[in-house]
CSV table of C-alpha atoms in Angstrom, one decimal:
chain,number,residue,atom,x,y,z
A,1,MET,CA,-9.6,-9.4,49.5
A,2,LYS,CA,-13.8,-8.2,50.4
A,3,ALA,CA,-16.2,-10.0,48.0
A,4,ILE,CA,-17.2,-6.8,47.0
A,5,ASP,CA,-13.9,-6.0,45.3
A,6,LEU,CA,-14.1,-9.3,43.2
A,7,ILE,CA,-16.9,-8.0,41.1
A,8,PRO,CA,-14.8,-5.4,38.8
A,9,LEU,CA,-12.1,-7.9,38.2
A,10,ILE,CA,-14.7,-10.5,37.7
A,11,ASP,CA,-16.4,-8.3,35.3
A,12,GLU,CA,-13.2,-7.6,33.7
A,13,LEU,CA,-12.7,-11.3,32.3
A,14,GLY,CA,-15.9,-11.9,30.6
A,15,THR,CA,-16.6,-14.8,31.9
A,16,PHE,CA,-19.8,-14.7,29.8
A,17,LYS,CA,-20.2,-15.0,26.2
A,18,HIS,CA,-23.3,-13.3,24.2
A,19,TYR,CA,-25.1,-15.7,21.5
A,20,GLY,CA,-27.2,-14.6,18.8
A,21,ARG,CA,-29.1,-16.4,15.5
A,22,VAL,CA,-29.1,-15.8,12.1
A,23,LYS,CA,-31.9,-14.3,10.8
A,24,ARG,CA,-31.9,-13.5,7.2
A,25,VAL,CA,-28.6,-13.5,4.6
A,26,VAL,CA,-28.9,-10.6,1.9
A,27,GLY,CA,-26.1,-10.9,-0.8
A,28,LEU,CA,-22.9,-10.3,1.3
A,29,MET,CA,-24.6,-9.5,4.7
A,30,ILE,CA,-26.1,-11.4,7.3
A,31,GLU,CA,-28.3,-9.9,9.7
A,32,SER,CA,-28.8,-11.8,13.2
A,33,GLN,CA,-30.8,-11.0,16.2
A,34,GLY,CA,-27.4,-10.4,18.6
A,35,PRO,CA,-25.2,-10.9,20.1
A,36,GLU,CA,-24.6,-7.7,22.2
A,37,SER,CA,-21.4,-6.4,19.9
A,38,ALA,CA,-19.6,-2.8,18.7
A,39,ILE,CA,-18.7,-2.0,15.0
A,40,GLY,CA,-15.6,-4.3,14.4
A,41,ASP,CA,-16.2,-6.3,17.0
A,42,ILE,CA,-15.4,-10.1,15.5
A,43,CYS,CA,-17.7,-13.2,15.6
A,44,TYR,CA,-18.5,-16.7,15.3
A,45,ILE,CA,-20.9,-18.6,13.0
A,46,HIS,CA,-21.4,-21.8,14.2
A,47,THR,CA,-23.2,-24.0,11.2
A,48,GLY,CA,-24.5,-27.7,11.4
A,49,VAL,CA,-26.5,-28.3,8.5
A,50,ARG,CA,-24.1,-30.4,7.0
A,51,GLN,CA,-21.6,-33.7,8.4
A,52,HIS,CA,-18.9,-31.4,9.4
A,53,LYS,CA,-19.6,-28.5,11.7
A,54,LYS,CA,-17.6,-25.2,11.6
A,55,ARG,CA,-17.5,-22.1,12.7
A,56,ILE,CA,-17.2,-18.8,10.5
A,57,LEU,CA,-15.4,-15.6,11.2
A,58,ALA,CA,-17.4,-13.0,10.5
A,59,GLU,CA,-17.6,-9.0,11.7
A,60,VAL,CA,-19.5,-6.5,12.9
A,61,VAL,CA,-20.3,-3.8,10.0
A,62,GLY,CA,-23.3,-2.2,11.4
A,63,PHE,CA,-26.9,-2.2,13.0
A,64,ARG,CA,-30.2,-2.0,11.4
A,65,ASP,CA,-33.5,-2.1,13.1
A,66,GLU,CA,-32.3,-3.8,16.3
A,67,MET,CA,-30.5,-6.1,14.2
A,68,VAL,CA,-26.7,-6.9,13.8
A,69,ILE,CA,-25.4,-7.1,10.6
A,70,LEU,CA,-22.1,-9.3,9.9
A,71,MET,CA,-19.9,-9.4,7.0
A,72,PRO,CA,-17.9,-13.1,6.6
A,73,PHE,CA,-14.1,-13.2,6.0
A,74,THR,CA,-15.0,-16.6,3.6
A,75,ALA,CA,-17.9,-17.8,1.6
A,76,VAL,CA,-22.0,-17.8,3.1
A,77,ASN,CA,-22.4,-21.7,1.8
A,78,ASP,CA,-23.2,-23.4,4.7
A,79,ILE,CA,-24.8,-21.2,6.5
A,80,SER,CA,-28.7,-21.5,7.6
A,81,PRO,CA,-31.2,-20.1,9.5
A,82,GLY,CA,-31.2,-20.1,13.0
A,83,ALA,CA,-27.2,-21.1,13.1
A,84,ILE,CA,-25.6,-19.5,16.3
A,85,VAL,CA,-23.3,-16.4,16.4
A,86,GLU,CA,-20.8,-16.2,19.0
A,87,GLY,CA,-19.6,-12.8,20.3
A,88,CYS,CA,-16.2,-12.4,20.8
A,89,GLY,CA,-16.2,-9.2,22.3
A,90,ARG,CA,-12.5,-8.0,20.7
A,91,THR,CA,-11.7,-6.7,17.3
A,92,LEU,CA,-8.7,-8.6,14.9
A,93,GLU,CA,-5.9,-9.3,16.0
A,94,ILE,CA,-2.7,-11.2,14.2
A,95,LYS,CA,0.3,-12.5,15.1
A,96,VAL,CA,3.5,-10.4,14.6
A,97,GLY,CA,7.3,-11.1,15.4
A,98,SER,CA,10.5,-11.3,13.5
A,99,GLY,CA,9.5,-15.0,12.7
A,100,LEU,CA,7.3,-14.4,10.2
A,101,ILE,CA,10.0,-12.6,8.0
A,102,GLY,CA,10.4,-14.4,4.7
A,103,LYS,CA,7.1,-15.5,5.4
A,104,VAL,CA,3.7,-15.1,3.0
A,105,VAL,CA,0.3,-15.1,5.1
A,106,ASP,CA,-3.2,-13.9,4.5
A,107,PRO,CA,-4.9,-10.7,6.2
A,108,LEU,CA,-5.5,-13.1,9.0
A,109,GLY,CA,-1.9,-13.6,9.7
A,110,GLN,CA,-1.7,-17.6,8.7
A,111,PRO,CA,0.9,-18.4,6.6
A,112,ILE,CA,-0.5,-19.4,3.2
A,113,ASP,CA,1.7,-22.4,2.6
A,114,SER,CA,0.0,-24.3,5.2
A,115,SER,CA,2.9,-23.9,7.5
A,116,ILE,CA,2.6,-23.2,10.9
A,117,LEU,CA,3.9,-20.1,12.5
A,118,PRO,CA,6.7,-19.7,14.3
A,119,LYS,CA,6.5,-19.7,18.6
A,120,GLY,CA,7.3,-15.9,19.9
A,121,LEU,CA,5.2,-14.0,18.5
A,122,ALA,CA,2.9,-11.0,19.8
A,123,SER,CA,-0.6,-10.2,19.2
A,124,VAL,CA,-1.3,-7.0,17.9
A,125,ALA,CA,-4.9,-5.2,16.7
A,126,ILE,CA,-4.5,-4.7,13.3
A,127,ASP,CA,-6.7,-1.3,13.2
A,128,GLN,CA,-4.9,1.2,15.1
A,129,ASP,CA,-4.5,5.2,14.8
A,130,PRO,CA,-2.4,7.0,13.4
A,131,PRO,CA,0.3,8.9,15.3
A,132,ASN,CA,0.2,12.0,16.9
A,133,PRO,CA,1.2,14.9,14.5
A,134,MET,CA,2.9,16.5,17.4
A,135,THR,CA,5.2,13.0,18.1
A,136,ARG,CA,6.6,12.7,14.1
A,137,PRO,CA,9.8,13.9,13.8
A,138,PRO,CA,10.4,15.7,10.3
A,139,ILE,CA,11.7,14.0,7.4
A,140,SER,CA,15.4,14.4,7.1
A,141,GLU,CA,17.4,12.0,5.9
A,142,PRO,CA,16.8,10.0,2.4
A,143,ILE,CA,16.7,6.6,2.1
A,144,ASP,CA,18.0,4.6,-0.9
A,145,VAL,CA,15.6,2.8,-2.5
A,146,GLY,CA,18.1,1.7,-5.5
A,147,VAL,CA,16.1,2.8,-8.4
A,148,ARG,CA,18.5,5.4,-10.6
A,149,MET,CA,15.8,7.6,-11.1
A,150,ILE,CA,14.0,8.1,-7.8
A,151,ASP,CA,16.9,8.6,-5.7
A,152,SER,CA,18.2,11.5,-7.8
A,153,LEU,CA,15.0,12.9,-9.6
A,154,LEU,CA,12.8,11.7,-6.9
A,155,THR,CA,14.9,11.0,-4.0
A,156,VAL,CA,12.6,9.9,-1.0
A,157,GLY,CA,13.1,10.5,2.4
A,158,LYS,CA,13.0,7.8,5.7
A,159,GLY,CA,9.0,8.0,6.3
A,160,GLN,CA,7.6,9.7,3.3
A,161,ARG,CA,4.4,8.1,1.7
A,162,VAL,CA,4.3,8.2,-1.9
A,163,GLY,CA,1.4,7.0,-4.4
A,164,ILE,CA,3.1,5.5,-7.9
A,165,PHE,CA,-0.2,6.1,-10.3
A,166,ALA,CA,-0.7,4.1,-13.7
A,167,GLY,CA,-2.8,2.1,-15.9
A,168,SER,CA,-2.5,-1.5,-16.0
A,169,GLY,CA,0.5,-3.1,-17.4
A,170,VAL,CA,2.6,-0.1,-17.5
A,171,GLY,CA,5.2,-1.8,-14.7
A,172,LYS,CA,3.7,-1.1,-11.3
A,173,SER,CA,4.8,-4.7,-10.0
A,174,THR,CA,8.5,-4.7,-11.2
A,175,LEU,CA,8.9,-1.2,-9.9
A,176,LEU,CA,7.9,-2.3,-6.4
A,177,GLY,CA,10.3,-5.7,-6.8
A,178,MET,CA,13.4,-3.2,-7.6
A,179,VAL,CA,12.7,-1.7,-4.6
A,180,ALA,CA,12.1,-4.4,-2.4
A,181,ARG,CA,15.5,-5.7,-3.9
A,182,ASN,CA,17.6,-3.2,-4.2
A,183,THR,CA,16.4,-1.1,-0.8
A,184,THR,CA,18.4,-0.3,2.4
A,185,ALA,CA,15.4,-0.5,4.2
A,186,ASP,CA,15.8,-2.7,7.5
A,187,LEU,CA,12.8,-4.6,6.5
A,188,ASN,CA,10.0,-4.9,3.9
A,189,VAL,CA,6.4,-5.3,4.3
A,190,ILE,CA,4.8,-6.2,1.3
A,191,ALA,CA,0.5,-6.0,0.4
A,192,LEU,CA,-0.7,-7.8,-2.5
A,193,ILE,CA,-4.2,-6.6,-2.1
A,194,GLY,CA,-6.6,-8.0,-4.8
A,195,GLU,CA,-4.2,-9.7,-7.0
A,196,ARG,CA,-5.1,-12.5,-9.6
A,197,GLY,CA,-3.8,-15.5,-7.7
A,198,ARG,CA,-1.9,-16.0,-10.9
A,199,GLU,CA,0.0,-13.1,-10.1
A,200,VAL,CA,1.1,-13.8,-6.4
A,201,ARG,CA,3.7,-16.4,-6.9
A,202,GLU,CA,5.0,-15.0,-10.3
A,203,PHE,CA,5.7,-11.4,-8.6
A,204,ILE,CA,7.2,-13.6,-5.1
A,205,GLU,CA,9.7,-15.5,-7.9
A,206,LYS,CA,10.4,-13.0,-11.1
A,207,ASP,CA,9.7,-9.8,-9.1
A,208,LEU,CA,10.8,-9.8,-5.8
A,209,GLY,CA,13.4,-13.0,-6.0
A,210,PRO,CA,14.9,-14.8,-3.2
A,211,GLU,CA,17.3,-12.2,-2.1
A,212,GLY,CA,14.0,-9.9,-1.6
A,213,LEU,CA,11.9,-12.5,-0.2
A,214,ALA,CA,14.7,-13.3,2.5
A,215,ARG,CA,14.2,-9.8,4.1
A,216,SER,CA,10.0,-8.9,3.5
A,217,ILE,CA,6.9,-10.2,4.8
A,218,ILE,CA,3.9,-10.6,2.3
A,219,VAL,CA,0.3,-10.1,2.8
A,220,VAL,CA,-1.9,-11.7,0.2
A,221,ALA,CA,-5.6,-11.2,-0.5
A,222,THR,CA,-6.3,-12.3,-3.7
A,223,SER,CA,-9.4,-10.6,-5.7
A,224,ASP,CA,-11.4,-13.9,-5.3
A,225,GLN,CA,-11.3,-13.1,-1.4
A,226,PRO,CA,-14.1,-11.5,0.3
A,227,ALA,CA,-14.4,-7.5,0.6
A,228,LEU,CA,-14.0,-7.8,4.0
A,229,MET,CA,-10.5,-9.6,3.8
A,230,ARG,CA,-8.9,-7.3,1.5
A,231,ILE,CA,-9.8,-4.3,3.5
A,232,LYS,CA,-8.2,-6.5,6.4
A,233,GLY,CA,-5.0,-7.3,4.1
A,234,ALA,CA,-4.1,-3.5,3.7
A,235,LEU,CA,-4.7,-2.8,7.6
A,236,ALA,CA,-2.7,-6.3,8.7
A,237,ALA,CA,0.5,-4.9,6.4
A,238,THR,CA,0.3,-2.0,7.9
A,239,ALA,CA,0.2,-2.9,11.7
A,240,ILE,CA,3.2,-5.4,10.5
A,241,ALA,CA,5.1,-2.1,9.9
A,242,GLU,CA,3.7,-0.3,12.7
A,243,TYR,CA,5.1,-3.2,15.0
A,244,PHE,CA,8.7,-2.7,13.3
A,245,ARG,CA,8.6,0.7,13.5
A,246,ASP,CA,8.2,0.7,17.1
A,247,LYS,CA,11.0,-1.4,17.5
A,248,GLY,CA,13.6,1.0,16.0
A,249,LEU,CA,13.4,-0.8,12.2
A,250,ASN,CA,13.6,1.4,9.3
A,251,VAL,CA,10.4,-0.6,7.4
A,252,MET,CA,9.9,0.2,3.3
A,253,LEU,CA,5.5,-0.6,3.1
A,254,MET,CA,4.8,-1.6,-0.5
A,255,MET,CA,0.7,-1.8,-1.3
A,256,ASP,CA,-0.3,-2.8,-4.3
A,257,SER,CA,-2.9,-1.6,-4.9
A,258,VAL,CA,-4.7,1.0,-2.4
A,259,THR,CA,-7.5,1.3,-5.3
A,260,ARG,CA,-8.4,-1.8,-4.4
A,261,VAL,CA,-8.9,-1.4,-0.9
A,262,ALA,CA,-11.0,1.2,-1.8
A,263,MET,CA,-13.8,-0.8,-4.0
A,264,ALA,CA,-13.1,-3.1,-1.2
A,265,GLN,CA,-15.0,-0.7,0.8
A,266,ARG,CA,-17.4,0.3,-1.7
A,267,GLU,CA,-18.6,-2.9,-1.6
A,268,ILE,CA,-19.1,-3.1,2.0
A,269,GLY,CA,-20.6,0.5,2.0
A,270,LEU,CA,-23.0,-0.4,-0.6
A,271,ALA,CA,-23.9,-3.9,0.8
A,272,VAL,CA,-24.8,-2.0,4.5
A,273,GLY,CA,-26.9,0.6,2.5
A,274,GLU,CA,-24.6,3.6,2.5
A,275,PRO,CA,-25.7,5.8,-0.5
A,276,PRO,CA,-22.9,5.9,-3.7
A,277,THR,CA,-21.6,9.5,-4.2
A,278,THR,CA,-18.5,10.1,-6.7
A,279,LYS,CA,-18.5,7.4,-9.2
A,280,GLY,CA,-20.0,5.0,-7.3
A,281,TYR,CA,-17.9,5.3,-4.3
A,282,THR,CA,-19.5,5.6,-0.8
A,283,PRO,CA,-18.7,7.7,1.5
A,284,SER,CA,-16.9,5.6,3.8
A,285,VAL,CA,-14.2,4.8,1.1
A,286,PHE,CA,-13.2,8.5,1.7
A,287,ALA,CA,-13.1,8.4,5.5
A,288,ILE,CA,-10.6,5.0,5.5
A,289,LEU,CA,-8.4,6.3,3.0
A,290,PRO,CA,-6.6,9.3,5.3
A,291,ARG,CA,-6.9,6.7,8.3
A,292,LEU,CA,-5.4,4.2,6.1
A,293,LEU,CA,-2.3,6.5,4.9
A,294,GLU,CA,-1.7,8.4,7.6
A,295,ARG,CA,-0.8,5.4,10.1
A,296,THR,CA,2.6,5.2,8.1
A,297,GLY,CA,5.3,7.7,8.1
A,298,THR,CA,8.1,8.7,11.3
A,299,ASN,CA,7.2,8.4,14.9
A,300,GLN,CA,9.8,8.6,17.6
A,301,LEU,CA,11.4,4.9,17.5
A,302,GLY,CA,11.3,4.6,13.7
A,303,THR,CA,10.1,4.6,10.0
A,304,ILE,CA,7.8,3.3,7.8
A,305,THR,CA,8.8,4.8,4.2
A,306,ALA,CA,5.5,3.9,2.0
A,307,PHE,CA,5.0,3.1,-1.5
A,308,TYR,CA,1.0,2.7,-2.4
A,309,THR,CA,0.0,2.1,-5.9
A,310,VAL,CA,-3.0,3.5,-7.2
A,311,LEU,CA,-4.6,1.9,-10.3
A,312,VAL,CA,-5.6,4.7,-12.7
A,313,ASP,CA,-8.8,4.1,-15.3
A,314,GLY,CA,-8.0,5.1,-18.2
A,315,ASP,CA,-4.9,7.0,-17.5
A,316,ASP,CA,-7.4,9.4,-16.0
A,317,MET,CA,-4.9,10.9,-12.9
A,318,ASN,CA,-8.1,13.1,-11.6
A,319,GLU,CA,-10.6,10.1,-11.3
A,320,PRO,CA,-11.5,10.0,-7.6
A,321,ILE,CA,-9.6,7.5,-6.1
A,322,ALA,CA,-6.1,9.2,-7.4
A,323,ASP,CA,-7.5,12.6,-6.3
A,324,ALA,CA,-8.0,12.0,-2.7
A,325,VAL,CA,-4.8,9.8,-2.4
A,326,ARG,CA,-2.7,12.4,-4.2
A,327,GLY,CA,-3.9,14.8,-1.2
A,328,ILE,CA,-2.8,12.9,1.4
A,329,LEU,CA,0.8,11.3,0.1
A,330,ASP,CA,4.1,13.4,0.2
A,331,GLY,CA,4.6,12.7,-3.2
A,332,HIS,CA,3.5,11.1,-6.7
A,333,PHE,CA,5.0,9.1,-9.3
A,334,VAL,CA,3.5,8.5,-12.5
A,335,LEU,CA,4.1,5.6,-14.7
A,336,ASP,CA,3.6,6.8,-18.2
A,337,ARG,CA,2.1,4.1,-21.1
A,338,GLN,CA,3.7,5.8,-23.8
A,339,LEU,CA,7.4,6.1,-22.0
A,340,ALA,CA,6.7,2.2,-21.5
A,341,ASN,CA,5.4,1.9,-25.4
A,342,LYS,CA,8.8,3.2,-26.4
A,343,GLY,CA,10.9,0.8,-24.2
A,344,GLN,CA,12.1,3.0,-21.6
A,345,PHE,CA,11.6,1.2,-18.3
A,346,PRO,CA,10.8,2.2,-15.5
A,347,ALA,CA,8.3,4.0,-17.0
A,348,LEU,CA,8.6,7.1,-14.7
A,349,ASN,CA,7.7,10.2,-16.0
A,350,ALA,CA,10.2,12.8,-14.0
A,351,LEU,CA,7.8,16.0,-15.5
A,352,LYS,CA,4.7,14.8,-13.8
A,353,SER,CA,6.1,13.1,-10.9
A,354,VAL,CA,7.0,15.3,-7.7
A,355,SER,CA,8.5,14.4,-4.3
A,356,ARG,CA,7.5,17.0,-1.9
A,357,VAL,CA,10.6,16.8,0.7
A,358,MET,CA,13.2,16.5,-1.7
A,359,ASN,CA,14.2,19.6,-1.6
A,360,ASN,CA,14.6,19.9,2.3
A,361,ILE,CA,16.6,16.4,2.0
A,362,VAL,CA,18.9,16.6,-0.6
A,363,GLY,CA,22.3,19.1,-1.0
A,364,THR,CA,22.8,22.6,-2.9
A,365,GLU,CA,24.2,20.6,-6.2
A,366,HIS,CA,22.2,17.8,-6.1
A,367,LYS,CA,19.0,19.9,-6.1
A,368,LYS,CA,20.9,22.3,-9.2
A,369,ALA,CA,21.4,19.4,-11.2
A,370,ALA,CA,18.3,17.7,-10.9
A,371,GLU,CA,16.4,20.6,-11.8
A,372,GLN,CA,18.9,21.8,-14.7
A,373,LEU,CA,17.9,17.7,-15.6
A,374,ARG,CA,14.4,18.4,-16.0
A,375,ALA,CA,14.3,21.7,-17.7
A,376,ASN,CA,16.6,20.2,-20.6
A,377,LEU,CA,13.9,17.4,-20.8
A,378,ALA,CA,11.1,19.2,-20.9
A,379,THR,CA,12.9,21.7,-23.4
A,380,TYR,CA,13.5,18.8,-25.6
A,381,LEU,CA,10.3,17.2,-25.5
A,382,GLU,CA,8.3,21.0,-26.5
A,383,SER,CA,10.5,21.2,-29.2
A,384,GLU,CA,10.6,17.0,-30.4
A,385,ASP,CA,7.8,17.6,-33.3
A,386,LEU,CA,10.0,20.3,-34.9
A,387,ILE,CA,13.0,18.4,-34.0
A,388,ASN,CA,12.1,15.2,-35.7
A,389,ILE,CA,10.4,16.6,-39.1
A,390,GLY,CA,13.4,18.8,-39.0
A,391,ALA,CA,11.8,21.9,-39.1
A,392,TYR,CA,14.1,23.1,-36.6
A,393,LYS,CA,17.5,24.7,-37.1
A,394,ARG,CA,20.2,24.4,-35.0
A,395,GLY,CA,22.0,27.9,-33.7
A,396,SER,CA,18.1,29.3,-33.4
A,397,SER,CA,18.0,28.5,-29.3
A,398,LYS,CA,21.1,28.1,-27.3
A,399,THR,CA,18.5,26.2,-25.0
A,400,ILE,CA,16.9,23.6,-27.4
A,401,ASP,CA,20.6,22.9,-28.9
A,402,GLU,CA,21.9,22.0,-25.4
A,403,SER,CA,18.5,19.9,-24.8
A,404,ILE,CA,19.1,18.2,-28.3
A,405,LYS,CA,23.0,17.4,-27.4
A,406,ARG,CA,22.2,16.0,-24.0
A,407,TYR,CA,19.0,14.1,-24.9
A,408,PRO,CA,21.2,11.1,-25.3
A,409,ALA,CA,22.7,10.7,-22.2
A,410,ILE,CA,20.1,12.0,-20.1
A,411,LEU,CA,17.5,8.7,-21.5
A,412,SER,CA,20.4,6.5,-21.2
A,413,PHE,CA,20.3,8.1,-17.4
A,414,LEU,CA,16.7,7.3,-16.9
A,415,LYS,CA,16.9,3.9,-18.1
A,416,GLN,CA,17.5,1.1,-16.1
A,417,GLY,CA,17.7,-3.1,-16.1
A,418,THR,CA,15.0,-4.5,-14.1
A,419,HIS,CA,18.3,-6.8,-12.4
A,420,GLU,CA,20.3,-3.6,-12.6
A,421,LYS,CA,21.6,-2.2,-9.5
A,422,ALA,CA,22.4,1.5,-8.7
A,423,THR,CA,23.0,2.9,-5.0
A,424,LYS,CA,21.8,6.5,-4.4
A,425,GLU,CA,25.1,7.5,-4.3
A,426,GLU,CA,26.5,6.3,-7.7
A,427,SER,CA,22.9,8.0,-8.9
A,428,ILE,CA,24.0,11.2,-7.6
A,429,ASP,CA,27.0,11.2,-8.8
A,430,ASN,CA,26.1,10.8,-12.1
A,431,LEU,CA,23.4,13.0,-12.2
A,432,ILE,CA,25.8,15.5,-11.5
A,433,GLN,CA,28.8,14.8,-14.1
A,434,LEU,CA,25.5,14.7,-16.5
A,435,MET,CA,24.5,17.5,-15.7
A,436,GLY,CA,28.6,19.0,-15.5
A,437,LYS,CA,29.4,18.2,-19.0
A,438,GLY,CA,29.2,21.0,-21.7
A,439,GLU,CA,29.2,23.5,-19.3
C-alpha cells in the first residue's frame, strides 16, 4: 500500500487530541477557549487544584464569541481557571444489552448500587433520529397492560404512545407500577426523571416489586442532579428501548415525567442565552419534545409502547407542556383529583381520556360496549346533582333511569386494587357482560 493511501486511514483513527482551557464559569455554564468540537460532543475537564486530581465529564451546548460553552454532568466545585479541557470528538454513548435487565442505572448507564456492569454489552449513542415515517408499520394489535379500565375503555396498541396527565399526588407512579407488573410486553424500560431521591427506592420496592424489577431496566436521574443529567436520563432510556426494539422485542417504555425533562431543557436554554417565550419555556424545549417522543413507536423490527407522565400545574390541562405533548402523542389519559378524593383508583377519568388508535384495533362488540358505558357514565354524571338531592323523578327519562341502574356496577368495574391482576380478555368480557345486562 502506498504511503499516500494511508493518509485517510490515519485521519479516521483520530490520533490527535484537541485541548482547550477554562476561561470562565458563569452559573451552570463553563466557557473555555477550545477545544475544536461540535454541539453535543463530550469533553473531559481535568482538575488539579486539590490533592486528588480528577476529570469531570461535560458536554458542548453552545458557542459564544469564539468560546466553547460547556455544561458539566456533575457539580463544578473543583473547576479552576486554566483547567485543561480535553475534547473527545464524539457524542455520549452508553452500554446496553440483556445483562442490564433487572438493574437500576444512571443516565450514563452506570449501576447506581455500585455494582459492576456485566460483560458483553454493546455501545449505543443515546441521541438518535426517529424512524422514517414511511418505515413505520401501522398499529394493528392491542397490548395487554393489565389495568382493567385501560384494556377495556382505552385500549392501547403495540407501538402506541400515550400521555398520563395529572397533578401531583394523584397516583401516576402507582399506575405505572401496575402496568409494569401486569403488562404482556417483553421488557419494561422505566425512566425516573427529576424524582425525589426518597421515591426511587420506594417506587422500585413498593410500586414495581420484585416481579416487575426482574423484567425491567430502570434509568434514574434525581432532582438534585444537574439539568443535563436529567435530559440524558430521558435520552438514555429511549436509546435502551430502541436497542431492544431493534432486536424484535415489544418494549414498554415508561417515563416519569416528561415535564421535568422540559424543565431541565429550560434551565439549559436560559443558561446559554435563549429568550424565554411561553411561561418561561425557551424555544429549544418545544424542539426537543417531538424529537424525543417521536423516537418511540413501531419500526420494521419491533415496537416501543410508551407511557409518558405529564405534570399539570394546578390541574391545568392547557398549560404549555401539557398542550404540546398532547398534540404529539397518540392518546391522553387524565387522572382526576376529584376521583382520587372519592377513593376511585386508578383515578382515570374515562370521559376526558382518549386512545386515538382504539377504534382501529378492537372488535365491533367491544367498541359498542365501551361507547355504551361512556354514554351511561356521562348521563349519570350530568344528572348527579339532581339525583342526589332527590329532584329527579324515576320514569322521567329512560336514559337516566338506565344510567342510575348501572352506575354502581360501572363504578365497581372501573375500580381496581393496586395488586389486583386483570387480563385484557377478562376485562373485555366483563365490559360486554356489564353492558349486556338490562337490554
